[in-house]
CSV table of C-alpha atoms in Angstrom, one decimal:
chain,number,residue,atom,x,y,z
A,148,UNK,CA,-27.6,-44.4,-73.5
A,149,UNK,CA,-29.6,-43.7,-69.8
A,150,UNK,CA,-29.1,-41.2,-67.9
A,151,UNK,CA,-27.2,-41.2,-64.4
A,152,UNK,CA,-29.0,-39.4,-61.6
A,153,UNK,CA,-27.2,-38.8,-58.8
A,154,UNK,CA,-29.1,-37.4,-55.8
A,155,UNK,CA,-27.5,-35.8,-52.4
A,156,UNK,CA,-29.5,-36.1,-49.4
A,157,UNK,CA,-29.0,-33.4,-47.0
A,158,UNK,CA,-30.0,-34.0,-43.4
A,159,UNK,CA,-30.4,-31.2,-40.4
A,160,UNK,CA,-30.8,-31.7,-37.0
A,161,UNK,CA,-33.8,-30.6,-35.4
A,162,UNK,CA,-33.3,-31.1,-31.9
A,163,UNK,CA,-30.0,-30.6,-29.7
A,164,UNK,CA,-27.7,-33.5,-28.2
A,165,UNK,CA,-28.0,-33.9,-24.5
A,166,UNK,CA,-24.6,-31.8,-22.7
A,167,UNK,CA,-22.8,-34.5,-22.1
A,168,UNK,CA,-20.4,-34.0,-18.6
A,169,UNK,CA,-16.5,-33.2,-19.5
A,170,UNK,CA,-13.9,-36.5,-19.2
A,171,UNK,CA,-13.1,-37.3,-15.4
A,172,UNK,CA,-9.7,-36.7,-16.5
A,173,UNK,CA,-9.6,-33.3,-17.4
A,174,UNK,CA,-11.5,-32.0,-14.7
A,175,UNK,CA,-11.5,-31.6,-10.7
A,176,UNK,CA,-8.3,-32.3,-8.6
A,177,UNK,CA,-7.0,-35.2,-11.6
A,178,UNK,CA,-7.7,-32.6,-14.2
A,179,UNK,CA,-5.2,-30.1,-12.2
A,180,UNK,CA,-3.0,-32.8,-12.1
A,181,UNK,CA,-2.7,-34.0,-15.1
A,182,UNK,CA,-2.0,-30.3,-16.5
A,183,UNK,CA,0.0,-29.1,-14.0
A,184,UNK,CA,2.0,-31.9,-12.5
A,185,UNK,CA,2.1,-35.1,-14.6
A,186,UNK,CA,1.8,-33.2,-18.2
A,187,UNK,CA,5.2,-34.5,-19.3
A,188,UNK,CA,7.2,-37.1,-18.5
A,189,UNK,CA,9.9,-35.0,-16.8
A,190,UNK,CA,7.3,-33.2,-14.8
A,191,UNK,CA,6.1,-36.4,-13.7
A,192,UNK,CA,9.4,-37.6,-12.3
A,193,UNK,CA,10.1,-34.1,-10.7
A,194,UNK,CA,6.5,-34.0,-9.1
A,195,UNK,CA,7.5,-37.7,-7.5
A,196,UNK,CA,10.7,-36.7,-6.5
A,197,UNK,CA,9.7,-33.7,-4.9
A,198,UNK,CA,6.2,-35.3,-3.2
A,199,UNK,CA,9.0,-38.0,-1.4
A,200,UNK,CA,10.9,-35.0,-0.3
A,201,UNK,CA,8.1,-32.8,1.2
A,202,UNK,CA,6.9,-36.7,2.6
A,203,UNK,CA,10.4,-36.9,4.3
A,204,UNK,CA,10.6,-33.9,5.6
A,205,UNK,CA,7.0,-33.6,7.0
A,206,UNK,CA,7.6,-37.5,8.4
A,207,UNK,CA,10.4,-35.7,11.0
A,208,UNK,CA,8.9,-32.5,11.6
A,209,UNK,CA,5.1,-33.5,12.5
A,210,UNK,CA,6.1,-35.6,15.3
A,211,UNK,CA,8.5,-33.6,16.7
A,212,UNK,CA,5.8,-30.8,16.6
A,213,UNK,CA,2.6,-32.9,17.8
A,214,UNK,CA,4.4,-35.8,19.9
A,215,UNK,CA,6.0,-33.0,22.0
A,216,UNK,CA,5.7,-32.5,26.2
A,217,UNK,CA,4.0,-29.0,26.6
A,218,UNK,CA,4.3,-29.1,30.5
A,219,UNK,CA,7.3,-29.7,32.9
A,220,UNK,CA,9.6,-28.6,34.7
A,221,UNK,CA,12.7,-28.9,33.1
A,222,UNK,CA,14.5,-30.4,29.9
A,223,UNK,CA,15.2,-33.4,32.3
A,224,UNK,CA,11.6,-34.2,32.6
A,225,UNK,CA,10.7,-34.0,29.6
A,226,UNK,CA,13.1,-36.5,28.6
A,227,UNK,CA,11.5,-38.7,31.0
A,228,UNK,CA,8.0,-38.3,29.7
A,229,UNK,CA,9.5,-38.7,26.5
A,230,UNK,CA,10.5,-42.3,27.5
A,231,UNK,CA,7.5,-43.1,28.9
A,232,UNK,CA,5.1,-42.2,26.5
A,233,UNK,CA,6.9,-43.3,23.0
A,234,UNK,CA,9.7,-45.2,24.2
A,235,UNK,CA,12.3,-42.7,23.2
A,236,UNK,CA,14.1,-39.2,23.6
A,237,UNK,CA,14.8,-38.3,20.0
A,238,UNK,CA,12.1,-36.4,17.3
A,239,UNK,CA,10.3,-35.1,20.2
A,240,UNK,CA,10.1,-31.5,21.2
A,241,UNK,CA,10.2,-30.3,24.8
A,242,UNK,CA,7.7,-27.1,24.5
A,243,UNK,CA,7.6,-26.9,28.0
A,244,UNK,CA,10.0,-23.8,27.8
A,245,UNK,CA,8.5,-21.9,25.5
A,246,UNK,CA,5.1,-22.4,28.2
A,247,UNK,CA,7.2,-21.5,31.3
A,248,UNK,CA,9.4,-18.8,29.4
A,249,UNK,CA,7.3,-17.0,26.8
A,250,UNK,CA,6.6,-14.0,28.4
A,251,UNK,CA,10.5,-13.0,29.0
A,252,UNK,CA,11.1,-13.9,25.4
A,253,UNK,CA,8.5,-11.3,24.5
A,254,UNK,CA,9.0,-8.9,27.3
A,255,UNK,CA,12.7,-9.6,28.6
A,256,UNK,CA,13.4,-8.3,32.0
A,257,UNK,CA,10.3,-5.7,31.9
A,258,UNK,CA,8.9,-5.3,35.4
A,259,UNK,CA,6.0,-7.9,35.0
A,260,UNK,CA,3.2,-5.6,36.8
A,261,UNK,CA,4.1,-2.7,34.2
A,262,UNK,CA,3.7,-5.2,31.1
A,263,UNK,CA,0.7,-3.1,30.3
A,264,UNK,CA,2.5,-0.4,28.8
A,265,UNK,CA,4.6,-2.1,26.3
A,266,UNK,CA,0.9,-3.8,24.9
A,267,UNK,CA,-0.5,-0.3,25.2
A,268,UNK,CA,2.0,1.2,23.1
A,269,UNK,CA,1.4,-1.9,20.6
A,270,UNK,CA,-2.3,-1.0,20.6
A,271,UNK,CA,-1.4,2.3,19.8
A,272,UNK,CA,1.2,1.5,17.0
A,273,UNK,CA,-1.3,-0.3,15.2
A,274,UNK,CA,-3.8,2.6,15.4
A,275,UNK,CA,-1.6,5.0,14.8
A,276,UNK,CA,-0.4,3.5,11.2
A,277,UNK,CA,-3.9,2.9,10.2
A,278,UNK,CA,-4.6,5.7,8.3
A,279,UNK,CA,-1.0,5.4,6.5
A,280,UNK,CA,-1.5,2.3,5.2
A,281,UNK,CA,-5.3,1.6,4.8
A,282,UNK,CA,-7.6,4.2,3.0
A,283,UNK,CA,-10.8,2.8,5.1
A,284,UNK,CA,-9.1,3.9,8.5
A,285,UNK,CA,-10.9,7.3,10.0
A,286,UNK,CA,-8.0,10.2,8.8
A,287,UNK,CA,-9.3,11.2,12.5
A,288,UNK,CA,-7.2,8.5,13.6
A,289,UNK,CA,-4.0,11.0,12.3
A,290,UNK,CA,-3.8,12.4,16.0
A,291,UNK,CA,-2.6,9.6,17.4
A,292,UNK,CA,-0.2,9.2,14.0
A,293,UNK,CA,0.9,12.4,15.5
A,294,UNK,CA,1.3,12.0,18.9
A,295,UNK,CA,2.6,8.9,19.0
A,296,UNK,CA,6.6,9.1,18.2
A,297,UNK,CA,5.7,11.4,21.8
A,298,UNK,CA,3.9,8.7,23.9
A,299,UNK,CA,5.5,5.4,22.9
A,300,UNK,CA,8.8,6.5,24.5
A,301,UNK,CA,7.2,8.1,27.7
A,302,UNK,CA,5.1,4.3,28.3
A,303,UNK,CA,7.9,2.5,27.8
A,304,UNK,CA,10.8,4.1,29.8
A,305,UNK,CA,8.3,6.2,32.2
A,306,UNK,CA,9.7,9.1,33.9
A,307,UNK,CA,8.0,12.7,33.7
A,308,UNK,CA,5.3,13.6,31.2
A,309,UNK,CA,6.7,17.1,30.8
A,310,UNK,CA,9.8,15.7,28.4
A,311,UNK,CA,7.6,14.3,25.3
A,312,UNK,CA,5.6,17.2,25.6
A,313,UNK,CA,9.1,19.8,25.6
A,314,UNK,CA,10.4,17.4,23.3
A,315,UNK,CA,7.3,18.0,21.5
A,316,UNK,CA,7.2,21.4,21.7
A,317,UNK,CA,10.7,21.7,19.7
A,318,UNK,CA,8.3,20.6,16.4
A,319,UNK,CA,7.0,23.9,16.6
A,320,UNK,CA,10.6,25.5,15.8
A,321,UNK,CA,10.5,23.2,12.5
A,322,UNK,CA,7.1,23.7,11.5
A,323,UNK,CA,6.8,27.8,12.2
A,324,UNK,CA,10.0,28.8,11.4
A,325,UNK,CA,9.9,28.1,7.2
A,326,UNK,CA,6.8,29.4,6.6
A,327,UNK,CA,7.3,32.8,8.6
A,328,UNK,CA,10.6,33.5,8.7
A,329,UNK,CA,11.3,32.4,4.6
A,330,UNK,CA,9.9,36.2,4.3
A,331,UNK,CA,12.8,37.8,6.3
A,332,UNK,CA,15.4,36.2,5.7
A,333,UNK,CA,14.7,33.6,2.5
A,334,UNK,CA,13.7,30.1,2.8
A,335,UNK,CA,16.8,28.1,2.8
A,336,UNK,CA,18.4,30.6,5.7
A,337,UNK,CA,14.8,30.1,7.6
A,338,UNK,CA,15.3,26.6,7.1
A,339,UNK,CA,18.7,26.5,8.8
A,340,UNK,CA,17.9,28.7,11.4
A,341,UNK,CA,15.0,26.4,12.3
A,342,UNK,CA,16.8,23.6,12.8
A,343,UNK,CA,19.7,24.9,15.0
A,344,UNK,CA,16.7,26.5,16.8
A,345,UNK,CA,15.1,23.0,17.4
A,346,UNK,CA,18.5,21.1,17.8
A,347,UNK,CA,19.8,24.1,20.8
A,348,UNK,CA,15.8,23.1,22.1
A,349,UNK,CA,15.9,19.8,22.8
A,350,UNK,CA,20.0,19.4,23.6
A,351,UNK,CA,20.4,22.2,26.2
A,352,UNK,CA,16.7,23.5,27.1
A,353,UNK,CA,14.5,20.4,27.5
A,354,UNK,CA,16.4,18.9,30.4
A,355,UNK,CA,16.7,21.6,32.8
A,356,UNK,CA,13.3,22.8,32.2
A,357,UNK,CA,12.0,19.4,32.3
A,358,UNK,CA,13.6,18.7,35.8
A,359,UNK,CA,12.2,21.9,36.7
A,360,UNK,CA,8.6,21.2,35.7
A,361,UNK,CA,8.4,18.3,37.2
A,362,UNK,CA,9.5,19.5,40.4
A,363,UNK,CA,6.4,21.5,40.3
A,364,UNK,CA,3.9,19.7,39.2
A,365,UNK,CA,5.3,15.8,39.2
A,366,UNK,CA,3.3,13.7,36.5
A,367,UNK,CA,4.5,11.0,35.2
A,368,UNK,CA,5.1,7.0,35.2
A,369,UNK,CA,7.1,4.5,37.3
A,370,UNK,CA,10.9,4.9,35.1
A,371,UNK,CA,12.2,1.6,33.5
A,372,UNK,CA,16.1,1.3,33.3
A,373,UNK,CA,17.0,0.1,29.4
A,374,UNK,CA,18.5,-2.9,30.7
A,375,UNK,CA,15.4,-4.3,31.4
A,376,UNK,CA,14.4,-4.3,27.6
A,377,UNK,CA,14.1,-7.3,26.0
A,378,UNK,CA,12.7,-9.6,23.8
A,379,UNK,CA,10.4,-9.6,21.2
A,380,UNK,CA,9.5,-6.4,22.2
A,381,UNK,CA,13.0,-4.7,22.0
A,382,UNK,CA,13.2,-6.1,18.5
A,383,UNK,CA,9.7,-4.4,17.5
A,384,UNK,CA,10.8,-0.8,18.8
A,385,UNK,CA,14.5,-0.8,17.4
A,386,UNK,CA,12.7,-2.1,14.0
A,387,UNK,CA,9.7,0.0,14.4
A,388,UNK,CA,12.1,3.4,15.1
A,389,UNK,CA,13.9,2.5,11.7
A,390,UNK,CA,11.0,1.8,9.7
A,391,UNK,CA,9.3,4.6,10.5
A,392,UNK,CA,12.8,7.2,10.6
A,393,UNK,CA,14.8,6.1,7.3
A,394,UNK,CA,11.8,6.3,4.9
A,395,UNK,CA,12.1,10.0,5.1
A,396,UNK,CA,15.5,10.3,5.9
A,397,UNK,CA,16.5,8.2,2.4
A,398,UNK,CA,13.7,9.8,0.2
A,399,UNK,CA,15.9,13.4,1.8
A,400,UNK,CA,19.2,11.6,1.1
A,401,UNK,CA,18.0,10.3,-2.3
A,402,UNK,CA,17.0,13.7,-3.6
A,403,UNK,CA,20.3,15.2,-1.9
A,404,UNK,CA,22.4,12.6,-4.2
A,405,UNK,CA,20.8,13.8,-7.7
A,406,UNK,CA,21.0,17.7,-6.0
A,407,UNK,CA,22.7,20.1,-8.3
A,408,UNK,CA,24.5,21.7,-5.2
A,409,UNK,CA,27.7,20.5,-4.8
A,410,UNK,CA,28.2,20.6,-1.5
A,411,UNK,CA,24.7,18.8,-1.2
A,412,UNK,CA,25.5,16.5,-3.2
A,413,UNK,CA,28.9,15.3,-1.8
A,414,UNK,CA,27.7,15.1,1.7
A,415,UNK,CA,25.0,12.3,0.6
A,416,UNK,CA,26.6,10.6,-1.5
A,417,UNK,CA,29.6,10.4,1.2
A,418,UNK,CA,27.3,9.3,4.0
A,419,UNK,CA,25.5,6.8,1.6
A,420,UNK,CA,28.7,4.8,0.2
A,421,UNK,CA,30.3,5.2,3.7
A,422,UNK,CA,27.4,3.7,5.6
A,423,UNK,CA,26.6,0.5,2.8
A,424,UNK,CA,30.4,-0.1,2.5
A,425,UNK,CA,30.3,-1.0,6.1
A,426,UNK,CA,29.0,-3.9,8.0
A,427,UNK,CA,26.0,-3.4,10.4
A,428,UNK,CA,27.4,-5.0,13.3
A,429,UNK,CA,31.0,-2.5,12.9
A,430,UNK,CA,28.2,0.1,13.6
A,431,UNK,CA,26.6,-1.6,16.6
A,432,UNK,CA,29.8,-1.7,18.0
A,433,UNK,CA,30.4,1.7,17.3
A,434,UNK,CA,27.4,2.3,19.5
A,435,UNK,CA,28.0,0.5,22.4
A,436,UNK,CA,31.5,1.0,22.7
A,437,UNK,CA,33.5,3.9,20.6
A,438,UNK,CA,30.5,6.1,20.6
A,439,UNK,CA,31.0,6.6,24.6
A,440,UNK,CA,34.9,8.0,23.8
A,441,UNK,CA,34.0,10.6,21.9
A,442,UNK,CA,31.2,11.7,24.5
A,443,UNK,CA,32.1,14.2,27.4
A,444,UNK,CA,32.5,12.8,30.7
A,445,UNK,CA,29.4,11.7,32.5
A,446,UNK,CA,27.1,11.8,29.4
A,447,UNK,CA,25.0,8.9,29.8
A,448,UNK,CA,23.5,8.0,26.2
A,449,UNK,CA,21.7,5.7,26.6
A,450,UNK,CA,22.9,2.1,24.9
A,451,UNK,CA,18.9,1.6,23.1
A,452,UNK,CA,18.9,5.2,21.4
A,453,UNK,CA,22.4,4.8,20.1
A,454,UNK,CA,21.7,1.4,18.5
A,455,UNK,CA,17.9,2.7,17.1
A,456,UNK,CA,20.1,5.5,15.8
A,457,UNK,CA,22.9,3.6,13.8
A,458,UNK,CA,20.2,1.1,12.8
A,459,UNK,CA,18.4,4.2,11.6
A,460,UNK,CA,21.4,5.4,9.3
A,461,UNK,CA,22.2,1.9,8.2
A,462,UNK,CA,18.4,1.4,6.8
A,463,UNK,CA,18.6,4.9,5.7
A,464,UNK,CA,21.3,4.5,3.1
A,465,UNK,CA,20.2,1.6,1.6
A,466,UNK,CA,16.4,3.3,1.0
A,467,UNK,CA,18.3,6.2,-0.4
A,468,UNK,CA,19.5,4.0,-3.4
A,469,UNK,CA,16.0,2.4,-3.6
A,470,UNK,CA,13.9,5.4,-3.9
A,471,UNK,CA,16.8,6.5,-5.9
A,472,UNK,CA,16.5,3.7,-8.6
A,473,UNK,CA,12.3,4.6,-8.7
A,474,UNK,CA,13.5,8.0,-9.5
A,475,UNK,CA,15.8,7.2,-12.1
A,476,UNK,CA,12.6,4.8,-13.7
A,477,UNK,CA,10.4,7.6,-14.1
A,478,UNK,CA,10.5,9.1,-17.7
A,479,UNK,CA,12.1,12.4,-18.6
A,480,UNK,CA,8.4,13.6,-19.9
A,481,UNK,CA,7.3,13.7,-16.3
A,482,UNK,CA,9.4,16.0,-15.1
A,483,UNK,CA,8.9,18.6,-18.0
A,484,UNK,CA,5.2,18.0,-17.4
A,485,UNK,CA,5.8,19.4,-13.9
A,486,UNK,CA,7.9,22.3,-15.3
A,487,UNK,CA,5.1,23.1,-18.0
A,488,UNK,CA,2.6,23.4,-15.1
A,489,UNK,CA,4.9,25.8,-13.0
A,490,UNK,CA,5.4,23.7,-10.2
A,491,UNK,CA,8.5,24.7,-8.3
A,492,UNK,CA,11.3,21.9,-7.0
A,493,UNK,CA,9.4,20.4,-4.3
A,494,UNK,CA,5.6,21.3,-5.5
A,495,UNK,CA,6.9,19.0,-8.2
A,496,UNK,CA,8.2,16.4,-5.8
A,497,UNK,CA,5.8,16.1,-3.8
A,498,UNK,CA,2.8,16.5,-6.5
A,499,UNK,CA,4.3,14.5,-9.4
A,500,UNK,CA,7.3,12.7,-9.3
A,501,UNK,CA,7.8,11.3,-5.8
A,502,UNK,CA,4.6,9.4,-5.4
A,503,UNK,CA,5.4,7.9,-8.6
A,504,UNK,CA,9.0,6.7,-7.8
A,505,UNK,CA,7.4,5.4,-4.5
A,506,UNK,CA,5.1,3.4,-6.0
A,507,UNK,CA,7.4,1.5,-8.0
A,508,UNK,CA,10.1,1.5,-5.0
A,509,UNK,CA,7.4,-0.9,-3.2
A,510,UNK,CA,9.3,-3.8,-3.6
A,511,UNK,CA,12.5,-2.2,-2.7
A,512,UNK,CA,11.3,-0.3,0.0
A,513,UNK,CA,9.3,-3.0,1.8
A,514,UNK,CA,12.2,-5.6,1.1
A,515,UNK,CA,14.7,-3.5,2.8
A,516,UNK,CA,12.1,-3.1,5.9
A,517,UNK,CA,12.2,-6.7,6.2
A,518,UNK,CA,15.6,-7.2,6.2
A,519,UNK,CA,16.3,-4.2,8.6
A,520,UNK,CA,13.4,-5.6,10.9
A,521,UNK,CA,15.6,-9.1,10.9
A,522,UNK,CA,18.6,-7.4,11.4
A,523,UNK,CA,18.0,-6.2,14.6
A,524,UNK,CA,18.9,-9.6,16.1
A,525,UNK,CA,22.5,-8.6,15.1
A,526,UNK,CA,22.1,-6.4,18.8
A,527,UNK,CA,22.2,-9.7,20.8
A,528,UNK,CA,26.2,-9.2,19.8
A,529,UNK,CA,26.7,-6.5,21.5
A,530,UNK,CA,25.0,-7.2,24.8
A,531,UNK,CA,21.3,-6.5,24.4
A,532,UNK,CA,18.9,-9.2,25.1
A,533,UNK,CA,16.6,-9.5,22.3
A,534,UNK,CA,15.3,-12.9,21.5
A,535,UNK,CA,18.3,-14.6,20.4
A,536,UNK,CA,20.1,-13.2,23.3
A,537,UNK,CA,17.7,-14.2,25.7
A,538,UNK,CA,18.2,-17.8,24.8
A,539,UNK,CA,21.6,-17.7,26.2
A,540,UNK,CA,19.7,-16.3,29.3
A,541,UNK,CA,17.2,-19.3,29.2
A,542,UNK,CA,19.7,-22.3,28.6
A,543,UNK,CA,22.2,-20.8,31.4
A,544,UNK,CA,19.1,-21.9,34.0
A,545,UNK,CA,20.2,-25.8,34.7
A,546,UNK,CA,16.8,-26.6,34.1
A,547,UNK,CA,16.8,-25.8,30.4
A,548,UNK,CA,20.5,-26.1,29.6
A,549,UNK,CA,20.9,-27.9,25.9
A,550,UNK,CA,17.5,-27.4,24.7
A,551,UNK,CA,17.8,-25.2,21.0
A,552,UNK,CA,15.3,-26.1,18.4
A,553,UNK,CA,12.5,-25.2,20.5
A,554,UNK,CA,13.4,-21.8,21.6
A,555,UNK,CA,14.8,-20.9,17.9
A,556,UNK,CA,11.2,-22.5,16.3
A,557,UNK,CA,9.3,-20.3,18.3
A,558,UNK,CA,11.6,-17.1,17.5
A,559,UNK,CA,11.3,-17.6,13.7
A,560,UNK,CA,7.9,-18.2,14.2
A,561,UNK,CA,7.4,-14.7,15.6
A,562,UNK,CA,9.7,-13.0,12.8
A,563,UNK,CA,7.9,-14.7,10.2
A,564,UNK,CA,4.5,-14.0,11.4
A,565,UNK,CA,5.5,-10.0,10.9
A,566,UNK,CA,7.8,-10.3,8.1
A,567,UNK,CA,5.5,-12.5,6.4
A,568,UNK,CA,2.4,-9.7,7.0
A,569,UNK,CA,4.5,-6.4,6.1
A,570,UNK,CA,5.2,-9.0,2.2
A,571,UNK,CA,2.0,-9.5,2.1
A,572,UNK,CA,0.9,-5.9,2.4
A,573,UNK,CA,3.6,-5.1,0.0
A,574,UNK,CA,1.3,-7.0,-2.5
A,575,UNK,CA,-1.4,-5.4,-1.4
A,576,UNK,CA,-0.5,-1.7,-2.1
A,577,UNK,CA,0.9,-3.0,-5.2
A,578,UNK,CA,-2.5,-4.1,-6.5
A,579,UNK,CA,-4.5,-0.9,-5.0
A,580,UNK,CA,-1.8,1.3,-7.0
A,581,UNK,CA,-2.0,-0.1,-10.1
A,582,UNK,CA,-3.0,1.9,-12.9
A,583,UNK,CA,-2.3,0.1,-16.2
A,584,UNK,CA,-5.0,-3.0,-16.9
A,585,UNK,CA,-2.5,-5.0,-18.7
């Protein structure tokens, strides 16, 4: 009987395999493909159908954006140079208008020499909300936050200097008042007080003394009638006012609707319902047109305040209930943390709970800016020439009568351009706020 041996024979590597490169096909743009469109049959199909579609649509709009007449004369001629050049007058665009009538679809009916004032007060809109929306900007830039709601009216409508600065004056009621007369006569009664001070100020004092001023020492600029505003840049101060004018007024209106006041209470959540049961354009027309019957004889008000004021209301309602959900997101525990550390009612609003119910409104908030800023089209209704009025204006000249697309293209291009930007910085101050790292 033998014996059976067996014997295992181990065997280690000594030496590393060459790094051999990764498959073509998972890597680089057919990598990406294959994962993301073509991973599954259906994705396949609905990546073809979709690449025809994008092909179709592209195959119309790229010639009618390239193979397009940039100068002539009038829609007539470019038809001609149409004809000569590709043998037809259809899937062509005639840009020629937008070259011979951009500057009225930015500036309307502004007196061309003065144009610099509307692009000054630009400049100085986009220095003066640096240091609200960027942490880099200079917090010496605030003055001109400041001084701003002051000089952006004088620039664009002229007239004396001594009205922003009366008009500027009437602040002081606001800002003094509270803190030194809360003493006296107890803070909400100093409140009040303040503000019929400051209302009495600017609706019966700052015109006669005004006028009287400026017959003494006459400073000012060139006036501008408001029926010279239009375009582009009537649609940038209506938006602008409302932006910058129903943030406040809604954060007040939101924290009126959860008041324990009564009174308070029913007053906000009257005006809110009211003003987002009813349709914008019922309020524009309430502007130009009711608003004057209920006015004494001979009051001229003029027809661009009263529409930046019931755009104002309108925007403000609807960021009431905004900010309004972001307060009803934050957990009970935050407010009895502000309690424990003996903050009063607005110490606590302002320290703890309204930053955070503004930081998750972002979406909210900065959607309902966009929409308000594309709203303010809705004012070519009622006689105003923004942008889409002033292509009425433009297609009544027999030169450009029937010609749409291209004066609509370049419209939406605009809106887009700042809708697009005030999204984008949405996302922006989304990511600098965060605070969890999940």
């Amino acid at each position: 009987m033998s014996d059976t041996h067996e014997e295992t024979i181990r065997f280690v590597r000594d030496s590393m395999l060459p790094q051999q490169e990764p498959p073509a096909t998972s890597t680089g743009v057919i990598g990406w493909g294959r994962k993301n469109l073509f991973s599954t049959p259906l994705n396949a199909v609905v990546t073809v159908l979709s690449l025809a579609l994008i092909y179709y649509v592209l195959s119309g709009i790229l010639p009618w954006v390239f193979q397009s007449v940039w100068v002539a004369d009038s829609l007539a001629e470019c038809r001609e140079i149409f004809l000569e050049r590709w043998g037809s007058t259809e899937g062509h665009a005639c840009w020629a208008v937008i070259n011979e009538r951009w500057l009225q679809l930015l500036f309307g009916f502004y007196p061309s020499e003065l144009y610099w004032r509307p692009i000054l007060a630009f400049i100085l809109l986009l220095v003066a909300v640096a240091p609200v929306l960027f942490p880099w900007a200079s917090n010496k830039l605030l003055v001109v936050t400041a001084v701003f709601p002051f000089v952006m009216p004088w620039l664009l409508w002229g007239g004396t200097i001594w009205t922003p600065l009366l008009v500027a004056a009437g602040f002081a009621f606001l800002y003094f008042g509270p803190k030194h007369g809360s003493e006296a006569v107890g803070s909400l009664a100093a409140v009040i007080i303040s503000v019929v001070a400051a209302l009495i100020w600017w609706m019966f004092i700052v015109g006669p003394l005004s006028g009287l001023l400026s017959g003494i020492v006459p400073i000012g600029l060139e006036p501008v009638d408001s029926r010279n505003f239009g375009g582009f840049m009537l649609s940038i101060l209506i938006g602008v006012v409302a932006i910058g004018c129903s943030l406040p007024i809604g954060v007040v209106l939101a924290l009126g609707r959860q008041s324990d006041l009564l009174i308070v209470k029913a007053i906000c959540v009257g005006f809110i319902e009211f003003i987002r049961g009813v349709p914008l354009i019922t309020l524009l027309f309430v502007a130009s047109t009711l608003l004057n019957i209920f006015m004494p004889p001979g009051t001229n008000f003029d027809i661009i305040l009263r529409v930046m004021i019931m755009v104002t209301l309108f925007a403000s309602a609807y960021m009431a209930e905004v900010i309004r959900g972001g307060l009803a997101a934050l957990p009970k525990g935050q407010y009895e943390g502000a309690d424990s550390l003996g903050l009063d009612y607005w110490q606590a609003q302002r320290l703890v709970i309204m930053p955070q119910a503004l930081k998750i409104s972002i979406p909210g908030i900065v959607s309902t800016f966009i929409g308000v800023f594309k709203d303010t089209t809705l004012v070519s209704i009622i006689g105003l020439l923004d942008p889409i009025g002033l292509t009425n204006s433009i297609r009544a000249d027999a030169a450009w009568n029937g010609i749409y697309w291209e004066l609509f293209a370049f419209i939406a291009l605009l809106f887009f351009i700042f809708c697009f930007s005030m999204s984008r910085y949405s996302m922006y101050l989304e990511r600098r706020l965060k605070t969890d790292h999940r």
